[in-house]
Every structure is written in structure tokens, then in C-alpha cells.
């Protein structure tokens, strides 16, 4: 995981034949609509595999019933330098950092699934695995919350900078395991609020099975909410290390979100009054959004509160709850392509497209949210009124199913983006543990740089299948390159897979057929590939090179007496034409490099597979880490 973009928000007041079909349809510019009988999916199997991913991401001492056998114990001294036990929790993505904000959001999603789709999960015989997935996170949160106004390590156990310069298994980690804390002098309302929401939701999930543990979770949730509300601030202002990885866009949504979950868990009017009295000032009834994610909780909040209104529990707050529901309807209508000019974009194959980096996490979270809202509307026998027409509760679930089916293989690539599901799925997942032989097979430690040399750059498939990992997914043309260096598309995350548990659970009991939803017509001009035109090197003179390098040092640290520097290089096309086949020469490089692909020629690198064209005025960046002076970079050739 490298950098996550800041979400955009909008403010408003008031089988082979199948593959051939896709291919011909795209060439002819036809909408790629598939008949309901063309494909079917085993959602129980997909649910089981999704939960396996969380076992693959476990940090700490693994239990005897661990199903992912290529993993071993790791991070057994997390927090010890600070005198606190922070062993456990989850690694965030393909790295070994335990980022608290997306981890807490993921636990909230798992708990929500266990609450609203309890019967479906139990019928699939997955309740035990689901509760264990939740508890692996909540046990860690309880350890981290050592005092009422102190939350340890929730931003980053493990230094993001140093972790990303190494490619090694979690069991071999040699990088610093730095722990950070939030307290009254360094607050983090967003992180503390999301953790409170996760614990409150988890208390509801555990209540029928372990009432004493449920009570413990709720007690910590209340304290964390009070801490978050009393000492307001952004967590990445208090812990700058986290900013370049998971930058928060605000904390008001997390405060409302936590209060809403606490109200559902306690039925205490104090929390209901909080979300009502702060509805306008904190954006709950003002923000109309088209995204639901680890950073933006407004849509989830709005749908969660709509449940009370639909059940006739509005009372004196009915008018404010109607405002919340109006924003919930905006979100749902946008995804159903019924919101006028404010619809979410679709790829030619029918996938909702929110942003370039790890787009599938937004599709999975929104599809889960639509499944939840569909349930609430169906229970109340209500309909969704959109600018483009009225929609039944079943329409929401049908659209959610279309996104689940796309993920599982009903797409132009005929590829399952859920690793390990089906016969065709990504084999070069950007994941350290999956890409290196298991400790049970290769018993000697893999060093920091050795991992890059021996495993990261190898063309072969990963030796370990990380079942249930939802990769970043295809681009806006449904294009996908299965390359380990293509981390925007091949890296999985906790926050991407977590919503799938509830989504797949709901679909296991659904008797619905596919609908012909409008899909974005293919654009005649497609992104060029390496086979579009032959490579012809251009003779270079310094004055003719249309590429500018912007070199900066973003951080430094000292390990064993050696000072290392993280160098960021922005490469910009300063011409008025697109550039392809750009090759760079990098001299005096003594450390590791990320963002470029090596060639067979010494010191010569090229743009990664997924970046074949550098359009006029556009730019990309790569990073290298080393001690001593910076490397010398020059252009060898381009077209």
C-alpha cells in the first residue's frame, strides 16, 4: 500500500462463448449486457474465501485452528519498546503495517454483516469464522485502548516508510515496529470514532453468543466515543507518518457514525440526540455523497439512520431523519444510474468506477451498502424514489449482485478478482507473504533486499494463493494487468474484502435474476498498448528531451548507524504529445527502487506494464531508498 487519494464529496442542501460475446460487443461498440442464464456463482464458496483472507492477514500468535497454513507467527514484540502489548490485529494490505483507520472500518463492516445478515451467515455455516474475524480485530483494539483517553498504535504499528523499502515475509520482519498513540495532546477523533463504531457494532454481533464479551466491547466503545468527541482533531495531524498512506478528510462523519452505532447498541437517547443535534453542523444531513469507504462514512451513516425512520421510530426527530434518508436515497440513486447528472461512472463491462487506485474497494463497500438498504426498504415495504424513476428494494439488490458477479468473473476479462475463486484469477498479487515461499518450506529468513531480488521481480506466479483477497481491480476500460509491480490493480486491502462478507452472505439466500442495467458505451479510442506501434528509439540531445524530473527527499531515518533517505522522483511529460516506451538510466543507485520495471540492460529501467503511455502534461512518480547521495537519472530513449 502506498498512497490513498482523498475522497471527493459533493455538497447539496435540500465461459468461452461469454468471452467471445464480450470481445465482439466491445469491438462493435455494443453494450455488454449478459443474459441471466450465462453465468452463475457459488456465493457460499465466495463467502468462505473472503473470510480466509482475514486469516492470511493476521498478525501475532496464530491459533491452532488457523486455516491458512502458509502463514506463521509474526509481530510478537509489537509495542514492547513502548511498554505495551500490541501483538495481534491485522496487516493492512500487501505490507506489514497495522493501519488503524482502515482496520477499524473493516471490523465495522464485518460486524454489520454479522448483525443484519446473521441468518444467512449461519445458514452458510460461517458464523464462527465471521465472529473470529471480528474478534481478531477487536481483541487488538481492546489492548490498544489502555486508558479512557488513550488509544495506542491505531495509526501505525510498523513504520510505513521503512516497511515499504523491504520485501520480506511477516515472519522475517527486520523493519522497525514503531507504535504511535493518540491522547488529549495529540487527538484523533476520526480514528477513535471509527474504533468506537467498530466496537459498538461488534458488541451487537457478539451479544447473542457471548454477552460478557459484548459488554466489554460496549464499555470501551463508550469511552472511545467520549475521548473522540471531547478532544477533537485529525489523527494524521497527530501522527504525520500516516498521512501519506491513509490521509483523513475529516472526523465529523466518524463522530456521527460512532454515535449512530452506539445508539443502535444501547438504545440510549443520548446518542440519538447527538446525531440529531449535530446533523447539520457535522454534515450528516448536508453531505450528499457517491462514495462509501474507510475515509467517508456519510452514506453508511445515512442508511443506518434511515432504518429507524422506515421502522416508524422517528418520533420527534422524524423531520431530521427524513433529511438523512434523502441523502441515503441520493447515494442509492447515483449507483442505480437513476440520479440525473449525478450518477456514478460505469466501465463498459458494467463495473462502477470511482477512482483509479484500488477501485474495487469502493464497488464492494457500496454494493454491500445497497444490499443493506434493500433489506431495510423491503422490511418496510417501501420504494426508493429517484429522479430517474421509482425503484423497488429488489432493484437495489439486483444492482449489488451485478457488482458481486463482476468481481467473481462476469466481466470482459472473464477473470475473478477474488483471488482463489474460480479457475482464472490474479496470480501475481502484490503481497509480500503470498509472493515468497512459506516459512514451512523455506525455513531460512528472507532479507529485506533479498526479497526484491529473489521474489518480487520473478515472473512466476506467487507460490502461495491468498484466498479471498480482493485485488484493486481493473481500470475504467475494464483493463487489468496481472503484474506484481502494478500495485494499484493487484494489491488487496482489508477494507476492500471486508464488505464482501455481508454482500456474499445476503446473495446466498437471494433468488434474483440479472437485470439489464445501463452500461457505459465503450469509448472508440482505447488506451494504447505496447503492440499498437513498433518501438523506434529516438536520438537524444539534452535540449530535445521532453521529460522533466522533479527530485525531492520526503523522509529519512537512521538504522544501525546508517542514514537512509527516501527519494521521490516525479517524471513529467513537458511536450504536447504522448510519450511511449520511455526508458531511463539510473546511475549510482545503491538501494531499492519502486515504480519502475528493470530491463536486461544494466542500470536501464522502463515504465511499469500498466503505464505504457505518458500523456502530454501528465506525470508519474517513482521512489528509491538509499544512503548517501542521490542517484543520477537520465532519459535513454522514448517514442
Coordinates of N, CA and C in Angstrom, one line a residue, residues 336-417:
X336 N -27.6 3.4 -8.8 CA -28.5 2.7 -9.7 C -28.7 3.4 -11.1
X337 N -27.9 4.4 -11.3 CA -27.9 5.2 -12.6 C -29.3 5.9 -12.8
X338 N -29.8 6.3 -11.7 CA -31.2 7.0 -11.7 C -31.1 8.4 -11.1
X339 N -30.0 9.0 -11.0 CA -29.8 10.2 -10.3 C -29.5 11.4 -11.2
X340 N -30.1 11.4 -12.4 CA -29.8 12.5 -13.3 C -28.4 12.6 -13.7
X341 N -27.8 13.8 -13.5 CA -26.4 14.1 -13.8 C -25.4 13.7 -12.8
X342 N -25.9 13.0 -11.7 CA -25.0 12.7 -10.6 C -24.8 11.2 -10.4
X343 N -24.8 10.5 -11.5 CA -24.6 9.0 -11.4 C -23.2 8.7 -11.2
X344 N -22.9 7.6 -10.6 CA -21.5 7.0 -10.6 C -21.2 6.5 -12.0
X345 N -19.9 6.7 -12.4 CA -19.5 6.2 -13.7 C -19.5 4.7 -13.7
X346 N -19.7 4.2 -14.9 CA -19.6 2.7 -15.2 C -18.5 2.4 -16.2
X347 N -17.9 1.3 -16.1 CA -17.0 0.8 -17.2 C -17.8 0.2 -18.3
X348 N -17.2 0.0 -19.4 CA -18.0 -0.7 -20.5 C -18.6 -2.0 -20.0
X349 N -17.9 -2.7 -19.1 CA -18.4 -4.0 -18.7 C -19.4 -3.9 -17.5
X350 N -19.7 -2.7 -17.0 CA -20.7 -2.5 -16.0 C -20.2 -2.4 -14.6
X351 N -18.9 -2.2 -14.4 CA -18.4 -2.0 -13.0 C -18.5 -0.5 -12.7
X352 N -18.9 -0.2 -11.5 CA -18.9 1.2 -11.1 C -17.5 1.6 -10.9
X353 N -17.2 2.8 -11.4 CA -15.8 3.3 -11.4 C -15.7 4.6 -10.6
X354 N -15.1 4.5 -9.4 CA -15.0 5.7 -8.6 C -13.6 6.4 -8.7
X355 N -12.6 5.6 -8.7 CA -11.2 6.2 -8.8 C -10.2 5.2 -9.3
X356 N -9.1 5.7 -9.7 CA -8.1 4.8 -10.4 C -7.5 3.8 -9.4
X357 N -7.2 4.2 -8.2 CA -6.4 3.4 -7.3 C -7.3 2.5 -6.5
X358 N -7.2 1.2 -6.7 CA -7.9 0.2 -5.9 C -9.4 0.4 -6.0
X359 N -9.9 0.5 -7.2 CA -11.3 0.9 -7.4 C -12.3 -0.2 -6.8
X360 N -11.9 -1.4 -6.8 CA -12.9 -2.4 -6.4 C -13.3 -2.3 -4.9
X361 N -12.5 -1.7 -4.1 CA -12.9 -1.5 -2.7 C -14.1 -0.6 -2.6
X362 N -14.2 0.4 -3.5 CA -15.4 1.2 -3.5 C -16.6 0.5 -4.0
X363 N -16.4 -0.3 -5.0 CA -17.5 -1.1 -5.5 C -18.0 -2.1 -4.5
X364 N -17.1 -2.8 -3.8 CA -17.6 -3.8 -2.8 C -18.3 -3.1 -1.6
X365 N -17.8 -2.0 -1.1 CA -18.4 -1.3 0.0 C -19.8 -0.8 -0.3
X366 N -19.9 -0.2 -1.5 CA -21.2 0.4 -1.9 C -22.2 -0.7 -2.2
X367 N -21.7 -1.8 -2.9 CA -22.6 -2.9 -3.1 C -23.2 -3.5 -1.8
X368 N -22.3 -3.6 -0.8 CA -22.8 -4.1 0.5 C -23.8 -3.1 1.0
X369 N -23.6 -1.8 0.9 CA -24.5 -0.8 1.5 C -25.8 -0.9 0.8
X370 N -25.8 -1.1 -0.5 CA -27.1 -1.3 -1.3 C -27.9 -2.5 -0.8
X371 N -27.1 -3.6 -0.5 CA -27.8 -4.8 -0.1 C -28.4 -4.6 1.3
X372 N -27.8 -3.8 2.2 CA -28.3 -3.5 3.5 C -29.6 -2.6 3.3
X373 N -29.5 -1.6 2.5 CA -30.6 -0.6 2.3 C -31.8 -1.4 1.6
X374 N -31.5 -2.3 0.7 CA -32.5 -3.1 0.1 C -33.3 -3.9 1.2
X375 N -32.6 -4.4 2.2 CA -33.2 -5.1 3.3 C -34.1 -4.2 4.1
X376 N -33.6 -3.0 4.4 CA -34.4 -2.1 5.2 C -35.7 -1.7 4.4
X377 N -35.6 -1.4 3.1 CA -36.7 -1.0 2.3 C -37.7 -2.1 2.2
X378 N -37.2 -3.3 2.0 CA -38.1 -4.5 1.8 C -38.9 -4.7 3.1
X379 N -38.2 -4.6 4.3 CA -38.9 -4.9 5.6 C -40.0 -3.8 5.8
X380 N -39.8 -2.6 5.3 CA -40.8 -1.6 5.5 C -41.8 -1.5 4.3
X381 N -41.6 -2.4 3.3 CA -42.4 -2.4 2.1 C -42.4 -1.0 1.5
X382 N -41.2 -0.4 1.4 CA -41.0 1.0 0.9 C -40.3 0.9 -0.5
X383 N -40.4 2.0 -1.2 CA -39.7 2.1 -2.5 C -38.7 3.2 -2.4
X384 N -37.8 3.2 -3.4 CA -36.8 4.3 -3.5 C -37.2 5.2 -4.6
X385 N -37.4 6.5 -4.3 CA -37.8 7.4 -5.3 C -36.6 8.2 -5.8
X386 N -36.3 8.0 -7.1 CA -35.1 8.7 -7.7 C -35.6 9.6 -8.8
X387 N -34.7 10.6 -9.1 CA -35.1 11.5 -10.2 C -35.4 10.7 -11.5
X388 N -34.8 9.6 -11.7 CA -35.0 8.8 -12.9 C -36.1 7.7 -12.8
X389 N -36.9 7.8 -11.7 CA -38.0 6.9 -11.5 C -37.9 6.1 -10.2
X390 N -39.0 5.5 -9.8 CA -39.1 4.8 -8.6 C -38.4 3.4 -8.7
X391 N -37.7 3.0 -7.7 CA -37.0 1.7 -7.7 C -37.5 0.8 -6.5
X392 N -37.7 -0.4 -6.8 CA -38.1 -1.4 -5.7 C -36.9 -1.8 -4.9
X393 N -37.1 -2.3 -3.7 CA -36.0 -2.8 -2.9 C -35.2 -3.9 -3.7
X394 N -35.9 -4.7 -4.5 CA -35.2 -5.7 -5.3 C -34.2 -5.2 -6.3
X395 N -34.5 -4.0 -6.8 CA -33.6 -3.3 -7.8 C -32.3 -3.0 -7.2
X396 N -32.3 -2.6 -5.9 CA -31.0 -2.3 -5.2 C -30.2 -3.6 -5.1
X397 N -30.9 -4.7 -4.7 CA -30.1 -5.9 -4.5 C -29.6 -6.5 -5.9
X398 N -30.4 -6.3 -6.9 CA -30.0 -6.7 -8.2 C -28.8 -6.0 -8.7
X399 N -28.7 -4.7 -8.4 CA -27.5 -3.9 -8.8 C -26.3 -4.4 -8.0
X400 N -26.5 -4.6 -6.7 CA -25.5 -5.0 -5.8 C -24.9 -6.4 -6.3
X401 N -25.9 -7.2 -6.8 CA -25.5 -8.5 -7.3 C -24.6 -8.4 -8.6
X402 N -25.0 -7.4 -9.4 CA -24.2 -7.2 -10.7 C -22.7 -6.8 -10.3
X403 N -22.5 -6.1 -9.3 CA -21.1 -5.8 -8.9 C -20.4 -7.0 -8.3
X404 N -21.1 -7.8 -7.5 CA -20.6 -9.0 -7.0 C -20.2 -10.0 -8.1
X405 N -21.1 -10.1 -9.1 CA -20.9 -11.0 -10.2 C -19.7 -10.5 -11.1
X406 N -19.6 -9.2 -11.2 CA -18.4 -8.7 -12.0 C -17.1 -9.1 -11.3
X407 N -17.1 -9.0 -10.0 CA -15.9 -9.3 -9.2 C -15.6 -10.8 -9.3
X408 N -16.6 -11.6 -9.4 CA -16.4 -13.1 -9.4 C -16.1 -13.6 -10.8
X409 N -16.2 -12.8 -11.9 CA -15.9 -13.3 -13.2 C -16.8 -12.9 -14.3
X410 N -17.9 -12.2 -14.1 CA -18.8 -11.8 -15.1 C -18.4 -10.4 -15.6
X411 N -17.2 -10.5 -16.4 CA -16.6 -9.2 -16.8 C -15.9 -9.5 -18.1
X412 N -15.5 -8.5 -18.9 CA -14.8 -8.7 -20.2 C -13.6 -9.6 -20.1
X413 N -12.9 -9.6 -19.0 CA -11.7 -10.4 -18.9 C -12.0 -11.9 -18.4
X414 N -13.2 -12.1 -18.1 CA -13.6 -13.4 -17.6 C -12.7 -13.8 -16.4
X415 N -12.3 -12.9 -15.6 CA -11.4 -13.1 -14.5 C -12.1 -12.8 -13.2
X416 N -11.8 -13.7 -12.2 CA -12.3 -13.4 -10.9 C -11.3 -12.6 -10.2
X417 N -11.7 -11.4 -9.7 CA -10.8 -10.5 -9.0 C -10.8 -10.9 -7.5

